[in-house]
Coordinates of C-alpha atoms in Angstrom, one line a residue:
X1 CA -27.2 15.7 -5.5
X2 CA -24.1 14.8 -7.1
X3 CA -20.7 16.3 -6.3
X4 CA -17.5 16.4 -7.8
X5 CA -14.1 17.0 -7.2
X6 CA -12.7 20.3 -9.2
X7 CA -9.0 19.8 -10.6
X8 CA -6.7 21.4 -13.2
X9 CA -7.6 20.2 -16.9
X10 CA -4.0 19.5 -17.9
X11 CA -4.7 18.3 -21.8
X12 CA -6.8 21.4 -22.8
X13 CA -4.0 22.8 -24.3
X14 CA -3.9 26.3 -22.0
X15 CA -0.2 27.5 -21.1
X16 CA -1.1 29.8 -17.7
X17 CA 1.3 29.5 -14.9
X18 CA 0.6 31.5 -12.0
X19 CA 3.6 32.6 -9.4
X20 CA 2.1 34.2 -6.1
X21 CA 1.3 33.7 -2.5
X22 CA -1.2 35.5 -0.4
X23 CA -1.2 39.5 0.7
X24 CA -1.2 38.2 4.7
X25 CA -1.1 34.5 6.8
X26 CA -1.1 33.6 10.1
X27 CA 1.8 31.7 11.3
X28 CA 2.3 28.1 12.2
X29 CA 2.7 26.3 15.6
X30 CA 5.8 25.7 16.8
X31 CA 5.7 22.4 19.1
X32 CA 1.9 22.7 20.0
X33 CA 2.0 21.9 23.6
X34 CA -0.6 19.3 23.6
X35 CA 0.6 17.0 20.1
X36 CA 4.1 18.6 20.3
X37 CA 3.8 19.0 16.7
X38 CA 4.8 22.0 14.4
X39 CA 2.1 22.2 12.2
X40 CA 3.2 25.1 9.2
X41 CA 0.2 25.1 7.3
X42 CA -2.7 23.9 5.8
X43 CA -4.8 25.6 2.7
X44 CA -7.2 27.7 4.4
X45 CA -7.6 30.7 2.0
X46 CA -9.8 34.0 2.3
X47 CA -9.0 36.2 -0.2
X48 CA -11.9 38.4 0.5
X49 CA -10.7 39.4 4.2
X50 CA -9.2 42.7 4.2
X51 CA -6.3 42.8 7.5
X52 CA -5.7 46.5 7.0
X53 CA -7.6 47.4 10.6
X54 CA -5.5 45.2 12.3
X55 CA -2.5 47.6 13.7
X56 CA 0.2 45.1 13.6
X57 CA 0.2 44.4 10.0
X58 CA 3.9 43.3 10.0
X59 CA 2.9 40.5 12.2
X60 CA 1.1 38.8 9.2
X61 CA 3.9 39.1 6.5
X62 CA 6.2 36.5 6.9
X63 CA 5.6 32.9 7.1
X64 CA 7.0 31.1 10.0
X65 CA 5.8 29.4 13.5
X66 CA 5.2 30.9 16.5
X67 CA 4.2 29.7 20.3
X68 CA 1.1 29.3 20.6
X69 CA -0.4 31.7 22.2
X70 CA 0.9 34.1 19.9
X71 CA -0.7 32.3 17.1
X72 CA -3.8 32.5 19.2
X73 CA -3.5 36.2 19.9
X74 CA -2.9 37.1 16.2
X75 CA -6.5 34.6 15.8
X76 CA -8.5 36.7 17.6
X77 CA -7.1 39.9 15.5
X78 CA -8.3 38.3 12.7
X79 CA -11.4 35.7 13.6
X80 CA -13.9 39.8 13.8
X81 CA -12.8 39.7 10.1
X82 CA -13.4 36.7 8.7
X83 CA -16.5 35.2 6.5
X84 CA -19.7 34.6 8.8
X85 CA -19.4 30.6 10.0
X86 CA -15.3 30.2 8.7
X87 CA -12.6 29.2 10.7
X88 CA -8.8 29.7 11.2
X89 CA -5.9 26.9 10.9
X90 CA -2.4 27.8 11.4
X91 CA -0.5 29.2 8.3
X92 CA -4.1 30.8 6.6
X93 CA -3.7 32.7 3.8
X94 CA -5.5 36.1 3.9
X95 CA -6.3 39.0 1.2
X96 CA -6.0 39.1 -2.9
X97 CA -3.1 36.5 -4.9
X98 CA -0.3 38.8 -5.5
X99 CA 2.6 37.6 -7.8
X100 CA 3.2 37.0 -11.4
X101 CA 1.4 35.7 -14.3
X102 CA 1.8 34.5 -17.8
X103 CA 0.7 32.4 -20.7
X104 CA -2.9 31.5 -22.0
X105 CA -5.4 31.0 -19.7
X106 CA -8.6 29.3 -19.6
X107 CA -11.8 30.8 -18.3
X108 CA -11.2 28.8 -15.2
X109 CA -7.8 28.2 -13.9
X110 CA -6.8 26.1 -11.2
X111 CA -3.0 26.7 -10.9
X112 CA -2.1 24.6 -7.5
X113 CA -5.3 21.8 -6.7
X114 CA -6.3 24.6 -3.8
X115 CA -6.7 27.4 -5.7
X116 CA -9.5 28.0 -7.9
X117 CA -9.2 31.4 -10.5
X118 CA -11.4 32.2 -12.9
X119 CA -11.6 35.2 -16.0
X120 CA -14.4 38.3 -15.5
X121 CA -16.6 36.7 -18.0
X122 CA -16.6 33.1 -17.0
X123 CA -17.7 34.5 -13.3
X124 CA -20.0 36.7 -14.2
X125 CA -22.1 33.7 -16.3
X126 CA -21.9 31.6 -13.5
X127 CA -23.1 34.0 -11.3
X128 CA -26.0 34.9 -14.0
X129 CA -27.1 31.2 -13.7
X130 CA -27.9 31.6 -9.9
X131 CA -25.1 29.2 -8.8
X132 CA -24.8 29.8 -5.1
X133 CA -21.6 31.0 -3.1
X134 CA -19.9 32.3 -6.1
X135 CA -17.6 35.0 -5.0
X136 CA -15.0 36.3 -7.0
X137 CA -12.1 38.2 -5.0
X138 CA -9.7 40.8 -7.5
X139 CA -6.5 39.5 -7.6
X140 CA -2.9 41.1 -8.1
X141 CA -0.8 39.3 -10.4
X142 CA 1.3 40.8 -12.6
X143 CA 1.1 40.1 -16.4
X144 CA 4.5 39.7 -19.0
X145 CA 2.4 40.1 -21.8
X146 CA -0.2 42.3 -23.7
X147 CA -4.3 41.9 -23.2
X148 CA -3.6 40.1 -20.0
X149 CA -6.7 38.4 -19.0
X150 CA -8.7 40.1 -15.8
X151 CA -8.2 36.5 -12.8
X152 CA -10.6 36.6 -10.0
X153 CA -10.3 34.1 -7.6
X154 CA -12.9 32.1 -6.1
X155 CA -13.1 31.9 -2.4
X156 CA -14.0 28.7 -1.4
X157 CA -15.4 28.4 2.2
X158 CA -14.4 25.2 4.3
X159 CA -17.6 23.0 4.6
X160 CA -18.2 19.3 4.2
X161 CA -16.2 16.6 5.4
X162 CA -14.8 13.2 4.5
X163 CA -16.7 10.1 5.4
X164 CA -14.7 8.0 8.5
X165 CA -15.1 5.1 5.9
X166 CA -12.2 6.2 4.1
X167 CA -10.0 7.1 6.9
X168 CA -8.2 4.8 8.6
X169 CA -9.7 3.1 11.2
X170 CA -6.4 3.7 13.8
X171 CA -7.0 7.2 12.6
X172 CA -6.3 10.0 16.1
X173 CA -8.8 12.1 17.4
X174 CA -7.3 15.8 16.5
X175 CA -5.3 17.7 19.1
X176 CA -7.6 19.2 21.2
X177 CA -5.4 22.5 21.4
X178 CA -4.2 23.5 17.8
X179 CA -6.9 21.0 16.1
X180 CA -4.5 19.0 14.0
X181 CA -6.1 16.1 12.8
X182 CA -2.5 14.3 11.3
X183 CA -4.6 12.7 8.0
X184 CA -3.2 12.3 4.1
X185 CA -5.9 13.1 2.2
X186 CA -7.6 9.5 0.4
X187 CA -6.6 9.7 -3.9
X188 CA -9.7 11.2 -5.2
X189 CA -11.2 7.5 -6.7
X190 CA -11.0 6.7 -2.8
X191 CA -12.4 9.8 -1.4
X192 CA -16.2 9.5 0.3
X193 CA -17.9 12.7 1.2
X194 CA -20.1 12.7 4.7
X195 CA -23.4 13.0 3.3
X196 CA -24.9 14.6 6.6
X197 CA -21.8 17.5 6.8
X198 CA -22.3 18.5 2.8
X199 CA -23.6 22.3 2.4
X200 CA -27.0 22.8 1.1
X201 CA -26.6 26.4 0.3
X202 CA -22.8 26.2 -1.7
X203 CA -22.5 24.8 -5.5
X204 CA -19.0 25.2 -4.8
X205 CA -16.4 24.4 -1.5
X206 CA -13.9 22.9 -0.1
X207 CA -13.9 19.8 2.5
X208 CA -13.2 21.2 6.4
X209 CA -11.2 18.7 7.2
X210 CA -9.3 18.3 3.3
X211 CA -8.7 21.8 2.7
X212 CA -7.0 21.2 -0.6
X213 CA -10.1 19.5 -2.2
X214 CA -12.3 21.7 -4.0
X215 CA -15.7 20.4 -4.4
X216 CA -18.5 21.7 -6.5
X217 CA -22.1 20.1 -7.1
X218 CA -23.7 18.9 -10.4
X219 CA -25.8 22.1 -10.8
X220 CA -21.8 23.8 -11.1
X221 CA -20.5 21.0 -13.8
X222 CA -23.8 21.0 -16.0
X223 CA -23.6 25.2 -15.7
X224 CA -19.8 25.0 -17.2
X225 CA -20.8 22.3 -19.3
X226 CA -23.9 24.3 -21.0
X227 CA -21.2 27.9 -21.0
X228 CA -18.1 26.0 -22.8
X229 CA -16.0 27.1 -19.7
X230 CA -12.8 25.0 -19.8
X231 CA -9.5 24.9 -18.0
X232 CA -11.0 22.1 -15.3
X233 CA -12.0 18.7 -15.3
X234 CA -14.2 16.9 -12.7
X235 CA -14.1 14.1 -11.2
X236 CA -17.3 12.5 -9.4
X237 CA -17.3 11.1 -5.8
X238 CA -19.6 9.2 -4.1
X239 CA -21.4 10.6 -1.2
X240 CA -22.9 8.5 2.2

């Protein structure tokens, strides 16, 4: 199986711009007491959890960095709710895209390289071709403009990791108390996926440990291909 790395087409002519954050997140760590690192964030998005059980709502509004143990506290209000298998990384982003929206849109958008959006037509062929993990999440953006298109967005579990070949070979363990692994993500023509960690059950992903790669399979580039659904372009990686 090949796989391929899913980016914004930026010559198909489209105009979109999207403006918007997520409904909830958890905070950052301030000074983790193992690395003593602040870590604010890294893209690990479910826009299909719903936080609205959770009593202390206001505690997931604003982003900032906490101790700790209160980011661990406000995990375990949110880890009951989460996808089956997922996992949490300071600064997740929970619930639908809110914000603002305009321009021409494709019928797949990827705004920012970790966000993947795409029209109520385009995901309801995909899902007709019996891709699997395709699930599109309602979002809230706000349209300055007539016959505004209806965006889903695609949530994209973490699975999958880079191969240590590509990493640097003085590369750190990660922290062993907030999990921060302190890698730049390889350019895309360097990137080698870990074989052995690649979902057999997902056309479509993102890497565990490179959260803002989104990675789909060939069965998801040849189904686009066969629809005429532009907006992305892929790019294929090698695999060991």
């Amino acid at each position: 199986m090949d796989y391929f790395i899913v980016e914004e087409d930026r010559a198909s002519g489209f105009t979109g711009e999207v403006s918007g954050r997520h409904k909830w997140i958890l905070p950052g760590i301030h000074r983790c007491p193992a690395c003593r690192v602040t870590s604010s964030g890294w893209p690990r998005i479910y826009p299909s959890v719903d936080l609205t059980p959770v009593v202390a709502l206001a505690d997931f509004e604003e982003p900032r960095a906490e101790p700790i143990e209160e980011y661990e506290r406000l995990c375990e209000l949110v880890r009951p709710l989460l996808p089956p298998g997922t996992s949490l990384e300071p600064g997740a982003e929970l619930g639908p895209l809110i914000g603002r929206a305009q321009g021409r849109f494709g019928p797949l958008v990827s705004p920012v390289p970790w966000w993947l959006l795409a029209q109520r037509e385009a995901l309801e062929k995909l899902q007709a071709e019996g891709l699997r993990g395709l699930k599109g999440c309602a979002t809230q953006l706000r349209f300055r403009q007539r016959n505004a298109p209806e965006l889903f967005e695609l949530e994209l579990l973490p699975v999958g990791r880079a191969h240590p070949d590509c990493l640097p070979s003085n590369r750190k363990p990660p922290c062993p108390r907030c999990g921060r692994h302190g890698l730049t993500r390889p350019d895309d023509k360097e990137l080698l996926l870990d074989a052995s960690t690649l979902p057999g059950h997902l056309d479509l992903f993102r890497l565990e440990d490179f959260s803002t790669a989104i990675v789909c399979t060939e069965r998801f580039v040849e189904a686009c291909e066969r629809l005429g659904l532009d907006g992305v372009t892929f790019h294929r990686l090698v695999s060991a």
